[in-house]
CSV table of C-alpha atoms and ligand atoms in Angstrom, one decimal:
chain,number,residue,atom,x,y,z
A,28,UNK,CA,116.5,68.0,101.1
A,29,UNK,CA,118.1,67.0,104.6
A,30,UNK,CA,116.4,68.7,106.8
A,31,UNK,CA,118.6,71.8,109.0
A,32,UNK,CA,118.0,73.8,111.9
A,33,UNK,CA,117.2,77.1,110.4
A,34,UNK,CA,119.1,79.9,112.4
A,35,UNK,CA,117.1,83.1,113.9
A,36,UNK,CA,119.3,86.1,113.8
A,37,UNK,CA,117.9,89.0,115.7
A,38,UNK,CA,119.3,92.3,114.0
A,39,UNK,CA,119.4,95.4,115.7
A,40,UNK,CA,121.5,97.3,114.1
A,41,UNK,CA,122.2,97.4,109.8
A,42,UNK,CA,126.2,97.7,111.0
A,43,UNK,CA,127.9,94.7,109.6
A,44,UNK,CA,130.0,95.0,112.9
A,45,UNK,CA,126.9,93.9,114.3
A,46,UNK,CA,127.6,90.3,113.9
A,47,UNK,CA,124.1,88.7,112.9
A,48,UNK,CA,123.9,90.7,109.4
A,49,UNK,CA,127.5,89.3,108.6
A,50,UNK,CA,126.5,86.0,109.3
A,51,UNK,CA,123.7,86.3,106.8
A,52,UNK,CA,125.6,87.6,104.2
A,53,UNK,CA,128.7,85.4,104.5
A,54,UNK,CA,125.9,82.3,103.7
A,55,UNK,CA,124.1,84.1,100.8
A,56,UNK,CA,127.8,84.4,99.4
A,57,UNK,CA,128.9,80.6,100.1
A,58,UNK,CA,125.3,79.9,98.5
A,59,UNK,CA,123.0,79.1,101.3
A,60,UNK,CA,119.0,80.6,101.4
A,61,UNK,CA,118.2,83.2,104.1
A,62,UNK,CA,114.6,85.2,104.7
A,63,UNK,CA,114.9,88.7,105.8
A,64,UNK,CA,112.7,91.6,106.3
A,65,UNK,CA,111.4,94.2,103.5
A,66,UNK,CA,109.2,96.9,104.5
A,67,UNK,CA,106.4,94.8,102.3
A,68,UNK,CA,107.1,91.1,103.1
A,69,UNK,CA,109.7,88.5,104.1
A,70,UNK,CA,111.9,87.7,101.3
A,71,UNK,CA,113.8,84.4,100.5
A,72,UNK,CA,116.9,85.5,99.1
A,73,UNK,CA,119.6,83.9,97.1
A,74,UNK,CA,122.9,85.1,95.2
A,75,UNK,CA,121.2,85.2,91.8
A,76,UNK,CA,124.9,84.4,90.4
A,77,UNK,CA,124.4,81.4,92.1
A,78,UNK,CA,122.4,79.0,90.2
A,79,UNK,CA,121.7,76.4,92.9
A,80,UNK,CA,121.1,78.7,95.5
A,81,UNK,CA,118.1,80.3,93.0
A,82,UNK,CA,116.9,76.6,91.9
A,83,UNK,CA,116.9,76.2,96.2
A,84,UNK,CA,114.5,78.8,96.2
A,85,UNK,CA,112.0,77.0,94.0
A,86,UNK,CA,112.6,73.6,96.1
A,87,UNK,CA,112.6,75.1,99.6
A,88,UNK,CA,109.3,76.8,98.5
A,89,UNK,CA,107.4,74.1,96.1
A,90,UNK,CA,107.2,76.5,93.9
A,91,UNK,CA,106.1,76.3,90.0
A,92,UNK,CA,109.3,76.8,88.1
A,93,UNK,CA,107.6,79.2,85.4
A,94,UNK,CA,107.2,81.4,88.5
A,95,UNK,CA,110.0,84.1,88.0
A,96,UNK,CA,111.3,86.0,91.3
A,97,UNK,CA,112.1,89.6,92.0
A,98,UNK,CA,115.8,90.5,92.0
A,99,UNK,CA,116.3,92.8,94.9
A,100,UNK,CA,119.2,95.7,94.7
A,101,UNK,CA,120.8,97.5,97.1
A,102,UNK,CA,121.3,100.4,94.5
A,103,UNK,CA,120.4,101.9,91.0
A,104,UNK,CA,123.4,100.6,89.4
A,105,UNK,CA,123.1,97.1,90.4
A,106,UNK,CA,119.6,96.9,88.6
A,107,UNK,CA,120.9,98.7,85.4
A,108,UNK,CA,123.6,96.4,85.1
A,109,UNK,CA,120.6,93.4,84.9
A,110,UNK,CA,119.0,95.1,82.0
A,111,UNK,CA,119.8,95.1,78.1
A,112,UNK,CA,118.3,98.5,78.1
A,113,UNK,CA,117.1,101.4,80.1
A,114,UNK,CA,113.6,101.7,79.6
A,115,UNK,CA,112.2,104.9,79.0
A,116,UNK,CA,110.5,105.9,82.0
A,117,UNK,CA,112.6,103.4,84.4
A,118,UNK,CA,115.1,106.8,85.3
A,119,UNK,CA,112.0,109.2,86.8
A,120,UNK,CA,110.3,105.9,88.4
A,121,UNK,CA,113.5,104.8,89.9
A,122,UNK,CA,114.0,108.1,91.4
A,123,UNK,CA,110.8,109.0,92.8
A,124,UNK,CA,110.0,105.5,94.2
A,125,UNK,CA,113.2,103.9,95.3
A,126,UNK,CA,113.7,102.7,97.4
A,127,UNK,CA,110.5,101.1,98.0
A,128,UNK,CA,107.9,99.2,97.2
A,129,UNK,CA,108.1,99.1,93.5
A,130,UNK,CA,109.0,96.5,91.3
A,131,UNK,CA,109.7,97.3,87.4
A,132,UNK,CA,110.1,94.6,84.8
A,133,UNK,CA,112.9,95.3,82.0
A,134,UNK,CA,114.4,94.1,79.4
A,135,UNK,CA,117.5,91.3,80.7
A,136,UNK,CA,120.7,90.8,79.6
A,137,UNK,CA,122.6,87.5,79.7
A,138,UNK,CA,124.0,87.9,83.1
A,139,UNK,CA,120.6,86.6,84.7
A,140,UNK,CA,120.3,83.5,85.1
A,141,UNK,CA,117.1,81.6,83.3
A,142,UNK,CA,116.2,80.1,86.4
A,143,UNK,CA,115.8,83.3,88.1
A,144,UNK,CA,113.2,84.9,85.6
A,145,UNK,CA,111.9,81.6,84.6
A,146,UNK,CA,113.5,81.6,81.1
A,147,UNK,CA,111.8,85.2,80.4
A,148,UNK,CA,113.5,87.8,78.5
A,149,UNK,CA,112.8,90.1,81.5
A,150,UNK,CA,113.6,90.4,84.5
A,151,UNK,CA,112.1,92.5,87.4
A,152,UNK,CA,113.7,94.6,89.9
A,153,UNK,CA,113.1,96.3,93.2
A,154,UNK,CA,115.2,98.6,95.3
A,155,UNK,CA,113.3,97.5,99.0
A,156,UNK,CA,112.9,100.3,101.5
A,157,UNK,CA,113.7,98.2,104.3
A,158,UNK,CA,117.3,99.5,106.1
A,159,UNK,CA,118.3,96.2,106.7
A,160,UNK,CA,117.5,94.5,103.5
A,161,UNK,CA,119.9,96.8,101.8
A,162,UNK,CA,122.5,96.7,104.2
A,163,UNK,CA,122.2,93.2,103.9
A,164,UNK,CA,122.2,93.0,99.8
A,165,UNK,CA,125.3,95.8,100.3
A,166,UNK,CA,127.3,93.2,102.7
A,167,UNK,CA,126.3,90.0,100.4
A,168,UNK,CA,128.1,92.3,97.3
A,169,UNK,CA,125.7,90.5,95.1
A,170,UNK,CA,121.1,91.2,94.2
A,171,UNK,CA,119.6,88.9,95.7
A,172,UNK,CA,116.6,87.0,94.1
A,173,UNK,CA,113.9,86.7,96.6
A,174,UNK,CA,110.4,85.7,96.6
A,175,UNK,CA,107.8,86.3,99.8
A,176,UNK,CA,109.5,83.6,101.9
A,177,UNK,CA,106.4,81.1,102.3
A,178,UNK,CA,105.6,78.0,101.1
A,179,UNK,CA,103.7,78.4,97.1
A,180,UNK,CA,100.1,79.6,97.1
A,181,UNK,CA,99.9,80.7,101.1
A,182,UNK,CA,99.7,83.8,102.7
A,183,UNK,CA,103.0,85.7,102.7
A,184,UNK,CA,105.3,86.2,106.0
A,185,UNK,CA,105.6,89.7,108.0
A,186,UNK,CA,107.6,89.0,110.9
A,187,UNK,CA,110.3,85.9,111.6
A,188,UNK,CA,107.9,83.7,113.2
A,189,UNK,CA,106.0,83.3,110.1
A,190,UNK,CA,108.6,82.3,108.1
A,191,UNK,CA,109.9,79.6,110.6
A,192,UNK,CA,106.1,78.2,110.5
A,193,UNK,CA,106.4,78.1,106.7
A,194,UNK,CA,110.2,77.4,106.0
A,195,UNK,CA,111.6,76.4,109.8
A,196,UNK,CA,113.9,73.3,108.7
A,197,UNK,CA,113.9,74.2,104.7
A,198,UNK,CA,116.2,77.3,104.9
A,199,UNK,CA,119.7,77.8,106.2
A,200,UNK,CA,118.7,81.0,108.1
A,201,UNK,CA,116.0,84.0,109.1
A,202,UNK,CA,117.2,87.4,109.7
A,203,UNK,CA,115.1,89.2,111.9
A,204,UNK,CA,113.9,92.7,111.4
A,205,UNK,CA,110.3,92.8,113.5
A,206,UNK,CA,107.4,93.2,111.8
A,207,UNK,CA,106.9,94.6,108.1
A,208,UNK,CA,105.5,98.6,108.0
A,209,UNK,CA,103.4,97.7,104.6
A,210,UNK,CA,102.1,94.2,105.1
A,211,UNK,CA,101.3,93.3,101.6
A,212,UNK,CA,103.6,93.0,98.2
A,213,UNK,CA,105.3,95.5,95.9
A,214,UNK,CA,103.3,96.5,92.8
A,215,UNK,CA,104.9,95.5,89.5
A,216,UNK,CA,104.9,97.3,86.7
A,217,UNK,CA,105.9,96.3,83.6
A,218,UNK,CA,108.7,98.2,81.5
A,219,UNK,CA,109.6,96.7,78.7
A,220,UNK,CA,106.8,96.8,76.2
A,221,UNK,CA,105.3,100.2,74.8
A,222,UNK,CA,103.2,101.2,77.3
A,223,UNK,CA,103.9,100.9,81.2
A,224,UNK,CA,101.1,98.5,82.7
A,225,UNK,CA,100.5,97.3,86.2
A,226,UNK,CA,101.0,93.0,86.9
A,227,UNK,CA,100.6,93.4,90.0
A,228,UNK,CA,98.6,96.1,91.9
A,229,UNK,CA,100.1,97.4,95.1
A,230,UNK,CA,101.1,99.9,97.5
A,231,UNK,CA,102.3,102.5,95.0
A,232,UNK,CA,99.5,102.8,93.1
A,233,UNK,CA,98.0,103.6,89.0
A,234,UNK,CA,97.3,107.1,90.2
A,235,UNK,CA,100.6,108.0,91.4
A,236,UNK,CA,102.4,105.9,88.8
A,237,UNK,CA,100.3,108.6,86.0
A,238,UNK,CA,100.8,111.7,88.1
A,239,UNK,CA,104.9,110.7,87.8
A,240,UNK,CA,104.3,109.5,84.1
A,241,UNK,CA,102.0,112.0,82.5
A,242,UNK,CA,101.0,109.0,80.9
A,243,UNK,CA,98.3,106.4,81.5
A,244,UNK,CA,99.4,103.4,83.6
A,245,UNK,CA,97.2,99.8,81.8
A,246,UNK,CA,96.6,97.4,84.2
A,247,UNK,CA,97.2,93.9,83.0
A,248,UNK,CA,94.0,91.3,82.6
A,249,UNK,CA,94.5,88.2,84.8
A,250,UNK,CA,94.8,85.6,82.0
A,251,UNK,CA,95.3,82.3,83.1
A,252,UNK,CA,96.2,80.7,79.4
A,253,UNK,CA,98.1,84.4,78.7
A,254,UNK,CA,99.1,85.8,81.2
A,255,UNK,CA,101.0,88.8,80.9
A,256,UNK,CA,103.2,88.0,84.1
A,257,UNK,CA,103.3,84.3,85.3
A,258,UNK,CA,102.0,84.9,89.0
A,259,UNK,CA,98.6,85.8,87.6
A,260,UNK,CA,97.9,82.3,87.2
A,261,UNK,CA,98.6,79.9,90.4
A,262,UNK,CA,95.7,80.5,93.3
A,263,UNK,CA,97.9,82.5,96.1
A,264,UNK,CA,97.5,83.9,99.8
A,265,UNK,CA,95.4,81.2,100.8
A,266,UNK,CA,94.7,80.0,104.4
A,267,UNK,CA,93.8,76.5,104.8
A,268,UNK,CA,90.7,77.3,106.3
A,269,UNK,CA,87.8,78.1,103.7
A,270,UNK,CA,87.9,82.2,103.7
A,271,UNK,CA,84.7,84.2,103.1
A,272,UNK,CA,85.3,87.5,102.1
A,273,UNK,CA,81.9,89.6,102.3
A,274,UNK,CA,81.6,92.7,100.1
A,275,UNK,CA,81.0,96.2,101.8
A,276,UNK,CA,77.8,97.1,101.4
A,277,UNK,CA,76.9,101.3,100.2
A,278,UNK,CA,76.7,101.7,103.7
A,279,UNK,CA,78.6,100.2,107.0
A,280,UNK,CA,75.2,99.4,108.5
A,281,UNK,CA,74.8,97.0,105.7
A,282,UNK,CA,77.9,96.0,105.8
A,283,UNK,CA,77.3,95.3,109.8
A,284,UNK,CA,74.4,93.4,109.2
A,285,UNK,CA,75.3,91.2,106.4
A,286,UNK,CA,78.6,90.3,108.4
A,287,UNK,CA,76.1,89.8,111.7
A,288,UNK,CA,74.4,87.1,109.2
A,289,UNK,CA,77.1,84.9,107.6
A,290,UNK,CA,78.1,84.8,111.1
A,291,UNK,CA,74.6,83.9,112.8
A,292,UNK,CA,74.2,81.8,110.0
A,293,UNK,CA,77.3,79.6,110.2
A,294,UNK,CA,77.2,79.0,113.8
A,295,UNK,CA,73.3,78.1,113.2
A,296,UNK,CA,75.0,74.8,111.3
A,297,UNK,CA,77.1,73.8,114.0
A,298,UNK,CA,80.2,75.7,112.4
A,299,UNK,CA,83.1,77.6,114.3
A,300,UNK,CA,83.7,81.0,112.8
A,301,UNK,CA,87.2,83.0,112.9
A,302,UNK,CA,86.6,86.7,112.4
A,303,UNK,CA,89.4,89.2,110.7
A,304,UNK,CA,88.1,92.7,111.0
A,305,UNK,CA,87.8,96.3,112.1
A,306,UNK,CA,87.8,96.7,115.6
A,307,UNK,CA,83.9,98.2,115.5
A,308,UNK,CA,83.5,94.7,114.7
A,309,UNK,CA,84.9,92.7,117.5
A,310,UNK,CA,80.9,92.3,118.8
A,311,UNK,CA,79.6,90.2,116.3
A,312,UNK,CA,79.9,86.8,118.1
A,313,UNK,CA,82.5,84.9,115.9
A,314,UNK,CA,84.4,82.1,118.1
A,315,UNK,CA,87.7,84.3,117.7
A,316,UNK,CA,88.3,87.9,116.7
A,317,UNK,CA,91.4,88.9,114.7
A,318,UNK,CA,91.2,93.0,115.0
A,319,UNK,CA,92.2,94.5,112.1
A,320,UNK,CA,92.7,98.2,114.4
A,321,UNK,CA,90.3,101.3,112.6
A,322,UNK,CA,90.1,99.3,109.8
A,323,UNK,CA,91.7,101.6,107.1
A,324,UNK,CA,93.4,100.2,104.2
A,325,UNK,CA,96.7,100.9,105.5
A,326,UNK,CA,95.5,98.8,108.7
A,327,UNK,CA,94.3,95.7,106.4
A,328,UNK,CA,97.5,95.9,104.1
A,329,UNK,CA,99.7,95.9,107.6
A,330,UNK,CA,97.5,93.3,109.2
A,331,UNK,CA,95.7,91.0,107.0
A,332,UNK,CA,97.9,88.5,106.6
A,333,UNK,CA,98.9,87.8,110.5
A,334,UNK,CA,95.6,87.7,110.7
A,335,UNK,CA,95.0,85.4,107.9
A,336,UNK,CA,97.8,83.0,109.6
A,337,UNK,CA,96.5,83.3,113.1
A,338,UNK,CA,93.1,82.4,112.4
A,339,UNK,CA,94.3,79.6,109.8
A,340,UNK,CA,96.1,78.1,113.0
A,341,UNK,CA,93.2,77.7,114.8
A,342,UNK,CA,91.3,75.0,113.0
A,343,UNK,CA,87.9,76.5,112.7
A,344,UNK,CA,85.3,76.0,110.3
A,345,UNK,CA,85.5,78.9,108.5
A,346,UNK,CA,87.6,82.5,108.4
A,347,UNK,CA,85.3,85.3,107.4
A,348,UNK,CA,86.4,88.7,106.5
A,349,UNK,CA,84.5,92.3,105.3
A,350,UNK,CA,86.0,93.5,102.3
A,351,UNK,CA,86.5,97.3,101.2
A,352,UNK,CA,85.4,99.6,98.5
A,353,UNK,CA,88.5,98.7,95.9
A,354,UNK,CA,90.1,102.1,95.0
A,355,UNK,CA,93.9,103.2,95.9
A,356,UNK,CA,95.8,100.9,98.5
A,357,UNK,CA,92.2,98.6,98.9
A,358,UNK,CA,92.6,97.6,95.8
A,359,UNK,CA,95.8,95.9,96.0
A,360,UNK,CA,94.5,94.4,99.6
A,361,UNK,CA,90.8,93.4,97.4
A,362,UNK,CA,93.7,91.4,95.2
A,363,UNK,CA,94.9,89.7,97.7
A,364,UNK,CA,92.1,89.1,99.6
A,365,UNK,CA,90.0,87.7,96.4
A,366,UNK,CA,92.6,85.4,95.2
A,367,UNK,CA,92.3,83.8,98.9
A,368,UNK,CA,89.2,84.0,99.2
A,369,UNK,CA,86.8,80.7,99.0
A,370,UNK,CA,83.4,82.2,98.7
A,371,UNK,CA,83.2,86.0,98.1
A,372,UNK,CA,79.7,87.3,99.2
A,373,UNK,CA,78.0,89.9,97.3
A,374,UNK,CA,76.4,92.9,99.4
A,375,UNK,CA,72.9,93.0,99.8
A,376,UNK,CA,70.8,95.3,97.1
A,377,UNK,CA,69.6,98.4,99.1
A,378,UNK,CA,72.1,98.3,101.8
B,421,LIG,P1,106.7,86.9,94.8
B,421,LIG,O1,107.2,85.6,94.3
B,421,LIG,O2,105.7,86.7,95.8
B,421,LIG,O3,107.8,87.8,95.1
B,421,LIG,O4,106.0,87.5,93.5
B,421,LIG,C1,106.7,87.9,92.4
B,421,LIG,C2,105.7,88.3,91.3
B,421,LIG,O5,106.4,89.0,90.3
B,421,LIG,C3,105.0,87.1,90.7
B,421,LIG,O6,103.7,87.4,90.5
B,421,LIG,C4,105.8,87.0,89.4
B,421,LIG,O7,105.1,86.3,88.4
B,421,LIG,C5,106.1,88.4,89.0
B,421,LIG,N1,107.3,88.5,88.1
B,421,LIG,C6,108.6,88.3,88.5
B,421,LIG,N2,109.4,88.5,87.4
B,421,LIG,C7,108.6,88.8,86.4
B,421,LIG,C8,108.9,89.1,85.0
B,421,LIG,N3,110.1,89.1,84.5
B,421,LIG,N4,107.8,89.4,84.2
B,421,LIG,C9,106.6,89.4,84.7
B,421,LIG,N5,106.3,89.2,86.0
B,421,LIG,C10,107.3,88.8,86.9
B,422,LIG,MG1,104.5,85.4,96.9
């Protein structure tokens, strides 16, 4: 690919009028790739009626072409006119949680491309929260398919300087929308077999999926030789730096101390330490401290991966990170934060 300048346009406004958001459009129209903001992650986004823009996607990425991408709608109608069928409980889910961050995998009809969903019969769908992503998908007249816009397997973008570390040169463009509210990727929830079951776990999550259902929500098994969405199987979020991701202890004081020791006892062997963590932990003596504010899960999910990059640009020996007790939103940041991970360490019994 000959290498371009990749354009930063600064949006301030979702009027078209506006200039910059026109700009963007016009290209996705005429084929060309452009990153913009959702309130989860940056997106890479392409006409998905284009089917060299969506095959630019894989090569501006390096990513595996069984790895199908979310097609993101400005509205209800454009996503029912993807689908063979209506699922059953796609009307309620659609209602209560769009626009947002949802994804639902359905049933596909022939006007998606193969290379979008990877030659699957489904395809899945989100309607993103984000103003400006759906003024932008409104001006473009077309869904676009967009994965997070980094390069395969490392930590997604959530603000434009990210994505110009990852993609700078590789895309045409990078609409810029500040910083992401959420941080961390839609769920996905799969549609279009019997019973509804979660691919992905994420901000919206099992427990207010059943309360809208009154039905249980499955949660699929990652699989690597099965798996039930093709994600589940390539290693993802990762920093280059080896991440250690400690698991809280029953109570913080343990969780204090057995931080206080994987740090003591890295910088015992020489070793430069990056630390990503609550603020209460900014005293621990790692060479840098990435503050992850109060610490709550909404903090991680906002945070974590700036952090992630920050610390990853630094060069140290070794990123370590405290985990949380996986329920609700933790457990879609413990997702991400495992699959990084290099060495997840277990809490110490009794603490
Ligand atoms: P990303 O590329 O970061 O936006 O992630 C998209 C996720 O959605 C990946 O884990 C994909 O495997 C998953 N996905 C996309 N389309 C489908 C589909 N039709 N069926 C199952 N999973 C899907
Ligand atoms: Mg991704």
């Amino acid at each position: 690919m000959a290498p371009v300048d990749t354009l930063h346009l600064r949006v301030t406004s979702t009027r078209t009028r506006d200039g910059q958001l026109a700009v963007a459009a016009a290209a996705l129209r005429a084929g060309k790739l452009v990153a913009f903001p959702t309130e989860t992650v940056y997106g890479l986004g392409a006409n998905i009626y284009d089917e060299d823009a969506v095959r630019a996607i894989f090569t501006a990425k390096g990513r595996p072409p069984d790895n199908p991408m979310i097609v993101h709608v400005a509205d209800v109608d454009q996503a029912v006119n993807l689908a063979q069928r209506v699922p059953r409980h796609f009307p309620i889910l659609a209602d209560t949680f769009w626009p947002g961050p949802l994804t639902l995998v359905v049933p596909r009809n022939a006007s998606v491309f193969d290379a979008v969903t990877a030659g699957l019969d489904t395809v899945a769908v989100r309607m993103p929260g984000h103003k400006i992503a759906r003024a932008l998908i409104a001006e473009a007249g077309v869904p676009l398919a967009a994965p997070s816009a980094n390069r395969s397997g490392r930590p997604s973008p959530t603000c434009a300087e990210d994505v110009l570390a990852e993609l700078g040169g590789r895309i045409f463009a990078v609409l810029d929308g500040g910083p992401c509210a959420v941080g961390i990727e839609s769920t996905v929830l799969d549609l279009s077999r019997r019973a509804p079951s979660i691919l992905r776990p994420g901000v919206v999550t099992r427990e207010q999926l059943e309360s809208v259902l009154g039905t249980r929500v499955g949660v699929a098994r990652s699989n690597t030789l099965h798996p039930a969405s093709p994600g589940m199987k390539y290693a993802h979020y990762a920093p280059a730096t080896p991440l250690l991701l400690v698991l809280p202890s029953a109570r913080a004081a343990g969780t204090r101390k057995q931080l206080a020791a994987t740090i003591r006892g890295l910088r015992e062997q020489g070793r430069t330490v990056g630390l990503l963590a609550a603020a209460k932990y900014g005293d621990l003596g790692a060479d840098e401290f990435f503050s992850l504010d109060t610490g709550t899960d909404v903090e991680y999910a906002r945070l974590m991966y700036r952090g992630l990059r920050a610390l990853d640009t630094r060069g140290f020996d070794a990123i370590v990170c405290p985990g949380l007790p996986e329920e609700g939103l933790a457990l879609a940041v413990m997702n991400r934060l495992r699959k990084a991970a290099h060495t997840v360490i277990k809490a110490h019994p009794g603490t």
